[in-house]
């Protein structure tokens, strides 16, 4: 077994003796190293000088090349991904990127500062020793003004707990611990080895919050309290959606979600023009997941242009798309057959109306859904994103004819958009309809401090349209403050708020670490005072996403 050391900092080469130091990572060069008699080799990435997004891509590229070269050489390997300090390096971006290619790491070890580099961590404050021996807090040194590597805090506990543990959602890697370090400053090898044994925390711990389940409305069907949103999985070339993960990256995430107890998966036939459904079906077959152990939810209304990257906007039931969308009996039956084929299953647990079709009578829609239930192709029905009066009209049309009624409603609902509370949620509670809201963290706005908005959050058209209130900054700041007091991530707190409302949020999870971390929300207790603190600054908004 060869050891491959991947380091983001040129100074790491000072610790290398009698092994190759590579500054290139093409597969031919790596294969030559694997086929030699060496015990290992060192790859110098210098990724610390790159922006976070580029650093992630570089780590993925290297890990993929190492994996392929080792396979060609018939060698097994252990990879050690070593990065600069948490105050200056890309943590946890780089290890998360490596996990996406190579699978879960055996453990993550944070060993921030050592005396040999004149860097000392004393009572949580990182100091740098000057040439004359004076200790200067890191944020007051010239390093803090270095644009590529700048940092603004000297307190390690505050730095890690806030932008990393909360925003990046890595809490679950070390459950119950604000951070993991080697206490004091360590120099001797034996002492270091002992500290590794005592302080390095494996990710496979019994302290993860186990998944919880609840009935979907008044039905007998139980769903996981956190529902996996599968719009993230499909075709990255699907128009306007470069963030989507392709099959090879999506499959391990579906397996991980299942292993974590997130057994309810929600998608739509139109997501990536059917690719999302196809990948879900492949995951069930690839990992031999019993069909009875998962709840599959899908939606219909929009056209599915199989084999195409196009995303018709706006879509119209005319021309080349005539009868390829909407809620006519013909399209409902055709869409269900297509979903069953792509999912590789004989039934859909919950079939949802993606949007309302104003051109089709409620009687035609509800009778078609009822017939599918009676045929056994659909077990329950739900709806998504419509006005309460429209939903009530469909529900009571079914009741008057003794047809199958709705079990779930999926609407835009989160701390920044609460218009569903006016009519839809009270109606659903009265009717025994379960709530499965989408966009529970408001397109990322509730996952990070307001000052850390991304380019997407600043420029995204839907974000600007849906979350218009001047109160947003105040609410996000309150989420940040309460999350700090509860030692949890902001996103977990936002999810916990929804679960406190008896909703099962649909959550997009695009990495192993996020799937592991999301269960943190299940263990967060919110008092009546907490709820008031989060809710009292909300102001009415115009209805959106109908």
XYZ file of C-alpha atoms in Angstrom:
546
model
C 0.000 0.000 0.000
C 1.486 3.315 -1.075
C 0.915 6.529 0.847
C 0.118 9.563 -1.303
C 0.525 12.905 0.450
C -1.356 15.828 -1.101
C -0.347 19.212 0.324
C -1.667 22.712 -0.417
C 1.444 24.538 0.832
C 5.003 24.576 -0.639
C 6.517 24.625 2.856
C 5.227 21.087 3.328
C 8.100 19.791 1.206
C 10.452 20.529 4.093
C 9.156 17.409 5.826
C 9.712 15.118 2.822
C 12.692 12.765 2.800
C 13.557 10.018 0.301
C 10.312 10.286 -1.664
C 9.389 12.025 -4.906
C 7.859 15.492 -4.793
C 5.548 15.993 -7.775
C 4.285 19.278 -9.135
C 2.368 17.596 -11.970
C -0.323 14.937 -11.686
C -1.000 13.577 -15.139
C -1.956 9.907 -15.028
C 1.215 8.744 -16.793
C 3.474 10.368 -14.193
C 1.369 9.042 -11.342
C 1.305 5.557 -12.840
C 5.124 5.579 -13.007
C 5.255 6.399 -9.309
C 2.808 3.625 -8.452
C 4.828 1.120 -10.488
C 8.116 2.066 -8.786
C 9.229 0.494 -5.524
C 8.701 3.655 -3.493
C 6.710 3.687 -0.274
C 4.856 6.783 -1.361
C 5.118 10.172 -3.002
C 4.229 13.805 -2.373
C 2.027 15.964 -4.616
C 2.460 19.710 -4.211
C -0.748 21.478 -5.259
C -0.186 24.996 -3.937
C -3.985 25.213 -3.886
C -3.926 27.552 -0.924
C -3.254 30.413 -3.356
C -6.447 29.665 -5.306
C -10.016 30.837 -4.675
C -12.146 28.179 -2.899
C -14.032 27.065 -6.022
C -10.834 26.574 -8.034
C -9.185 24.797 -5.099
C -12.066 22.302 -4.919
C -11.857 21.600 -8.643
C -8.086 21.110 -8.430
C -8.362 18.634 -5.552
C -11.015 16.678 -7.445
C -8.827 16.600 -10.552
C -5.836 15.276 -8.596
C -7.836 12.685 -6.655
C -9.445 11.452 -9.850
C -6.021 11.130 -11.539
C -4.536 9.284 -8.532
C -7.481 6.905 -8.441
C -7.234 6.080 -12.159
C -3.431 5.734 -12.130
C -3.529 3.372 -9.145
C -6.159 1.231 -10.852
C -4.073 0.999 -14.024
C -0.983 0.033 -12.004
C -2.932 -2.471 -9.934
C -1.933 -0.757 -6.688
C -3.827 0.143 -3.546
C -3.135 3.425 -1.825
C -3.885 5.599 1.166
C -4.138 9.317 0.552
C -3.342 11.955 3.156
C -4.734 15.373 2.278
C -2.754 17.915 4.245
C -3.774 21.540 4.247
C -2.750 24.788 5.833
C -4.341 26.074 8.987
C -8.076 26.493 9.333
C -7.525 30.242 9.549
C -5.859 30.420 6.138
C -6.477 27.257 4.148
C -9.541 25.965 2.297
C -11.105 23.984 5.119
C -13.365 22.032 4.834
C -13.709 22.620 1.075
C -10.677 20.561 0.037
C -11.328 17.432 2.146
C -14.987 17.503 1.095
C -13.913 17.651 -2.561
C -11.600 14.666 -2.026
C -14.426 12.691 -0.408
C -16.639 13.255 -3.439
C -14.092 11.386 -5.594
C -12.554 8.863 -3.178
C -15.362 8.257 -0.697
C -15.453 8.960 3.011
C -12.251 9.757 4.839
C -11.331 7.529 7.764
C -11.049 10.610 9.938
C -10.536 14.348 9.896
C -7.827 15.712 12.181
C -7.494 19.394 13.008
C -4.014 20.092 14.321
C -3.856 23.825 13.835
C -0.544 25.156 15.149
C 2.811 23.907 16.341
C 5.655 25.505 18.220
C 8.252 24.723 15.557
C 6.741 27.377 13.279
C 6.673 29.969 16.062
C 2.893 29.645 16.108
C 1.227 28.978 19.424
C -2.404 28.477 20.340
C -2.963 29.622 23.904
C -6.472 29.676 25.393
C -7.985 29.460 21.902
C -6.050 32.456 20.557
C -3.582 31.816 17.750
C -0.415 33.839 18.254
C 2.581 34.231 15.974
C 5.957 34.788 17.610
C 7.932 37.745 16.289
C 11.736 37.507 15.819
C 12.231 39.070 19.256
C 9.952 36.487 20.866
C 6.828 38.601 21.324
C 3.482 36.852 20.747
C 1.250 38.712 18.303
C -2.398 37.656 17.690
C -2.586 36.314 14.147
C -5.133 38.837 12.902
C -2.715 41.645 13.797
C 0.190 40.260 11.767
C 1.098 41.073 8.138
C -0.492 37.732 7.171
C -3.895 39.244 7.882
C -3.344 41.793 5.106
C -2.298 39.196 2.545
C -5.185 39.204 0.043
C -5.091 35.529 -0.992
C -4.705 34.263 2.574
C -6.298 36.978 4.701
C -8.151 36.210 7.909
C -9.805 38.527 10.377
C -9.874 36.635 13.678
C -7.252 35.370 16.071
C -9.631 33.275 18.155
C -9.650 29.741 16.820
C -12.824 28.674 18.571
C -14.837 31.603 17.218
C -13.431 31.276 13.714
C -14.125 27.579 13.334
C -17.462 27.571 15.089
C -18.899 30.385 13.007
C -17.981 30.464 9.290
C -16.812 26.868 9.076
C -18.899 24.747 11.408
C -22.118 26.640 10.751
C -21.835 27.869 7.181
C -20.015 24.809 5.846
C -22.037 22.323 7.903
C -19.180 20.099 9.036
C -20.473 19.765 12.598
C -21.386 16.104 12.280
C -17.823 15.078 11.635
C -17.094 15.723 15.308
C -20.503 15.573 17.042
C -20.732 17.515 20.252
C -17.311 19.149 19.908
C -16.807 22.799 18.898
C -13.507 21.781 17.324
C -10.857 19.108 17.631
C -7.252 20.114 18.216
C -4.178 18.735 19.879
C -4.057 20.556 23.225
C -1.019 22.739 23.716
C 1.874 22.760 21.301
C 3.420 19.451 20.393
C 6.863 18.655 19.077
C 7.909 15.132 19.972
C 6.816 12.285 17.734
C 5.666 9.998 20.561
C 3.575 12.755 22.098
C 2.007 13.515 18.740
C 1.228 9.838 18.119
C -0.423 9.592 21.526
C -2.514 12.676 20.878
C -3.648 11.347 17.512
C -4.882 8.199 19.227
C -6.701 10.130 21.941
C -8.079 13.131 20.073
C -8.677 12.245 16.446
C -12.395 11.579 16.224
C -13.626 9.036 13.715
C -16.712 10.018 11.735
C -18.325 6.641 12.421
C -19.719 7.554 15.824
C -22.833 6.528 17.670
C -23.654 10.137 18.498
C -25.201 11.001 15.129
C -28.842 11.949 15.463
C -30.844 8.972 14.162
C -33.391 9.818 11.497
C -36.949 10.340 12.684
C -40.141 9.541 10.798
C -43.668 10.880 10.879
C -46.970 10.259 9.161
C -47.620 12.259 6.027
C -50.674 14.219 7.059
C -53.431 11.941 8.324
C -52.388 9.090 6.024
C -50.767 5.881 7.194
C -47.618 6.581 5.173
C -44.521 7.492 7.179
C -41.800 9.651 5.649
C -38.380 10.710 6.922
C -38.606 14.072 8.661
C -35.912 15.302 6.296
C -36.705 14.546 2.654
C -33.917 14.299 0.080
C -34.509 16.743 -2.764
C -33.236 15.127 -5.964
C -33.360 18.090 -8.329
C -29.620 18.264 -7.580
C -29.020 14.985 -9.433
C -29.142 14.741 -13.207
C -27.559 16.561 -16.116
C -25.177 19.491 -15.419
C -25.834 20.659 -18.984
C -29.553 21.018 -18.332
C -30.202 24.611 -19.300
C -29.511 27.030 -16.455
C -28.444 24.379 -13.933
C -24.627 23.938 -13.888
C -24.769 23.018 -10.173
C -26.430 19.660 -10.877
C -24.388 16.518 -10.143
C -24.031 13.818 -12.824
C -24.749 10.136 -12.247
C -21.284 9.104 -11.036
C -21.378 11.733 -8.288
C -25.075 11.377 -7.474
C -25.222 7.607 -6.927
C -22.962 7.517 -3.820
C -24.958 10.376 -2.312
C -28.247 8.514 -2.735
C -26.704 5.467 -1.063
C -25.342 7.603 1.771
C -28.733 9.246 2.287
C -30.381 5.827 2.475
C -27.750 4.616 4.955
C -28.386 7.713 7.091
C -32.104 6.912 7.203
C -33.162 9.590 4.712
C -35.415 7.147 2.912
C -37.870 9.602 1.347
C -36.652 10.954 -1.998
C -38.445 13.715 -3.891
C -38.008 14.644 -7.549
C -39.977 15.589 -10.675
C -40.191 14.046 -14.117
C -38.993 17.300 -15.690
C -35.806 17.616 -13.603
C -32.913 17.290 -16.062
C -35.524 16.034 -18.546
C -35.998 12.739 -16.720
C -32.362 12.170 -15.696
C -33.097 12.715 -12.010
C -35.689 9.923 -12.021
C -33.420 7.625 -14.018
C -30.541 8.084 -11.563
C -32.837 7.330 -8.625
C -33.912 4.111 -10.313
C -30.301 3.175 -10.982
C -29.382 3.800 -7.339
C -32.056 1.345 -6.202
C -30.688 -1.319 -8.544
C -26.975 -0.590 -8.054
C -27.106 -0.795 -4.272
C -29.866 -3.434 -4.032
C -32.056 -1.082 -2.021
C -35.417 -2.784 -1.391
C -38.185 -0.811 -3.062
C -40.339 -1.183 0.050
C -37.685 0.596 2.138
C -37.891 3.925 0.294
C -40.667 6.417 -0.358
C -40.434 7.862 -3.869
C -42.160 11.152 -4.607
C -42.267 12.643 -8.073
C -44.167 15.417 -9.804
C -45.768 16.020 -13.185
C -46.966 18.982 -15.205
C -43.994 20.277 -17.207
C -42.758 18.680 -20.448
C -39.934 16.127 -20.431
C -37.581 16.560 -23.392
C -35.677 13.279 -23.041
C -32.228 13.328 -24.623
C -32.179 17.119 -24.675
C -30.428 19.774 -22.620
C -33.253 22.222 -23.291
C -35.534 23.593 -20.634
C -38.515 25.289 -22.322
C -39.157 28.612 -20.631
C -41.940 29.496 -20.755
C -43.501 26.128 -21.580
C -46.769 26.174 -23.499
C -49.157 23.315 -24.276
C -49.049 23.984 -28.000
C -46.944 23.346 -31.086
C -44.232 20.742 -30.476
C -45.264 20.533 -26.829
C -48.966 19.945 -27.397
C -50.244 17.314 -24.933
C -46.686 16.993 -23.594
C -47.487 19.040 -20.485
C -50.376 20.081 -18.295
C -52.875 18.006 -16.324
C -55.104 16.492 -18.978
C -56.016 12.856 -18.420
C -53.857 11.943 -21.417
C -50.771 13.730 -20.154
C -51.183 12.530 -16.569
C -51.297 8.898 -17.726
C -48.426 9.360 -20.204
C -46.292 11.144 -17.598
C -46.828 8.431 -14.997
C -45.834 5.702 -17.462
C -42.659 7.642 -18.263
C -41.805 8.098 -14.588
C -42.382 4.417 -13.818
C -40.088 3.449 -16.687
C -37.287 5.790 -15.628
C -37.578 4.908 -11.938
C -37.652 1.221 -12.763
C -40.571 0.605 -10.433
C -44.169 -0.527 -10.709
C -45.598 2.213 -8.505
C -45.037 5.755 -7.261
C -45.528 6.329 -3.550
C -46.617 9.969 -3.821
C -47.512 11.546 -7.176
C -47.661 15.341 -7.007
C -49.033 18.034 -9.269
C -46.017 20.260 -9.987
C -48.226 23.205 -10.900
C -51.912 23.863 -11.562
C -53.336 23.571 -15.072
C -55.978 26.284 -15.376
C -57.110 24.910 -18.748
C -58.205 21.514 -17.421
C -61.336 20.997 -15.312
C -60.760 19.872 -11.706
C -62.981 16.830 -12.334
C -60.720 15.565 -15.126
C -57.585 16.043 -13.030
C -58.851 14.422 -9.844
C -60.569 11.485 -11.545
C -57.392 10.675 -13.479
C -55.377 10.702 -10.238
C -58.000 8.562 -8.513
C -57.937 6.019 -11.341
C -54.145 5.739 -11.084
C -54.482 5.013 -7.366
C -57.086 2.347 -8.031
C -54.815 0.799 -10.672
C -52.023 0.555 -8.075
C -49.617 2.698 -10.088
C -49.824 5.505 -7.524
C -50.366 5.107 -3.777
C -50.894 8.692 -2.597
C -51.325 12.063 -4.281
C -50.014 15.526 -3.470
C -49.780 19.008 -4.925
C -47.259 21.826 -5.101
C -47.192 25.621 -5.311
C -50.699 26.923 -5.909
C -53.134 29.265 -4.200
C -55.122 27.855 -1.315
C -58.459 28.351 -3.075
C -57.173 26.393 -6.073
C -55.967 23.556 -3.857
C -59.253 23.548 -1.933
C -61.229 23.406 -5.184
C -59.336 20.277 -6.280
C -59.594 18.683 -2.829
C -63.339 19.196 -2.545
C -63.944 18.108 -6.118
C -62.426 14.776 -5.100
C -64.424 14.642 -1.869
C -67.733 15.303 -3.604
C -67.092 12.400 -5.998
C -65.574 10.100 -3.345
C -62.258 10.109 -5.181
C -58.769 10.005 -3.676
C -57.866 13.235 -1.880
C -54.499 14.924 -1.421
C -52.087 13.724 1.246
C -49.345 16.354 0.876
C -48.709 19.955 -0.100
C -45.278 21.207 -1.157
C -44.938 24.970 -1.212
C -42.274 27.640 -0.868
C -41.931 28.035 2.905
C -39.051 29.155 5.114
C -38.151 31.844 7.644
C -37.862 34.472 4.881
C -41.092 33.541 3.071
C -44.050 32.609 5.287
C -47.055 33.533 3.156
C -48.211 29.892 3.290
C -49.156 30.515 6.929
C -52.057 32.784 5.948
C -54.367 30.267 4.275
C -52.609 27.179 2.933
C -51.160 25.817 6.163
C -54.350 26.260 8.253
C -56.322 24.575 5.459
C -53.860 21.673 5.276
C -53.964 21.209 9.041
C -57.762 21.101 8.959
C -57.756 18.633 6.054
C -55.034 16.340 7.391
C -52.639 17.226 4.563
C -48.915 16.941 5.327
C -46.486 19.790 4.634
C -43.299 19.084 2.668
C -41.922 22.576 1.901
C -39.258 23.235 -0.706
C -36.448 25.827 -0.502
C -36.292 25.470 3.307
C -33.085 27.530 3.570
C -34.208 30.230 1.109
C -31.784 29.373 -1.703
C -28.890 29.478 0.748
C -29.660 32.822 2.397
C -30.326 31.094 5.730
C -27.094 29.081 5.691
C -24.550 31.852 6.228
C -24.149 35.300 7.782
C -25.706 38.105 5.753
C -22.283 39.651 5.122
C -21.149 36.460 3.373
C -23.574 36.525 0.465
C -22.334 34.752 -2.637
C -22.408 36.076 -6.188
C -25.375 33.776 -6.812
C -27.343 35.106 -3.855
C -26.675 38.674 -4.994
C -27.517 38.133 -8.663
C -30.011 35.253 -8.659
C -33.285 36.451 -10.158
C -35.485 34.088 -8.143
C -33.780 35.006 -4.878
C -34.404 38.685 -5.547
C -38.029 38.072 -6.540
C -39.067 35.615 -3.833
C -37.317 37.156 -0.826
C -37.917 40.869 -1.261
C -38.350 42.018 2.315
C -36.159 44.623 3.972
C -36.376 42.436 7.070
C -34.267 39.653 5.551
C -30.970 40.876 6.983
C -32.468 41.103 10.471
C -33.958 37.604 10.288
C -30.746 36.065 8.941
C -28.771 37.806 11.699
C -31.126 36.356 14.292
C -30.713 32.885 12.817
C -26.941 33.350 13.061
C -27.127 34.550 16.669
C -29.426 31.750 17.843
C -27.395 29.120 15.987
C -24.249 30.286 17.775
C -25.961 30.031 21.134
C -27.079 26.480 20.357
C -23.719 25.475 18.823
C -25.334 24.376 15.578
C -25.213 25.441 11.942
C -27.539 28.123 10.634
C -29.053 25.756 8.086
C -29.792 23.172 10.791
C -31.579 25.829 12.804
C -33.666 26.865 9.771
C -34.642 23.223 9.206
C -35.418 22.736 12.897
C -37.802 25.707 12.721
C -39.741 24.025 9.920
C -39.849 20.697 11.739
C -41.140 22.529 14.810
C -44.028 23.540 12.521
C -44.643 19.813 11.870
C -43.301 20.093 8.314
C -40.903 17.675 6.616
C -38.605 19.925 4.552
C -37.220 18.883 1.171
C -33.459 19.428 1.393
C -30.938 19.462 -1.445
C -27.770 17.696 -0.259
C -24.841 17.710 -2.675
C -22.031 16.168 -0.605
C -21.363 13.324 1.808
C -20.574 15.768 4.587
C -23.848 17.660 4.133
C -25.819 14.419 4.263
C -24.049 13.527 7.507
C -24.469 17.005 8.969
C -28.135 17.539 8.151
C -29.346 15.230 10.923
C -28.064 17.821 13.404
C -31.389 19.610 12.882
C -33.256 16.715 14.497
C -31.599 17.344 17.854
C -32.259 21.088 18.084
C -34.856 22.102 20.650
C -36.627 25.400 20.037
C -38.491 27.062 22.877
C -41.452 29.401 22.503
C -39.045 32.285 23.091
C -36.755 30.979 20.343
C -39.668 30.823 17.912
C -40.713 34.397 18.718
C -37.132 35.575 18.292
C -36.968 34.025 14.809
C -40.445 35.061 13.661
C -41.324 38.458 15.100
C -39.539 40.598 12.481
C -41.262 39.014 9.484
C -43.278 41.330 7.231
C -45.879 40.289 4.593
C -44.666 39.617 1.057
C -46.400 39.250 -2.284
C -47.297 35.618 -3.131
C -44.525 33.925 -5.124
C -43.702 30.740 -7.066
C -47.272 29.913 -8.094
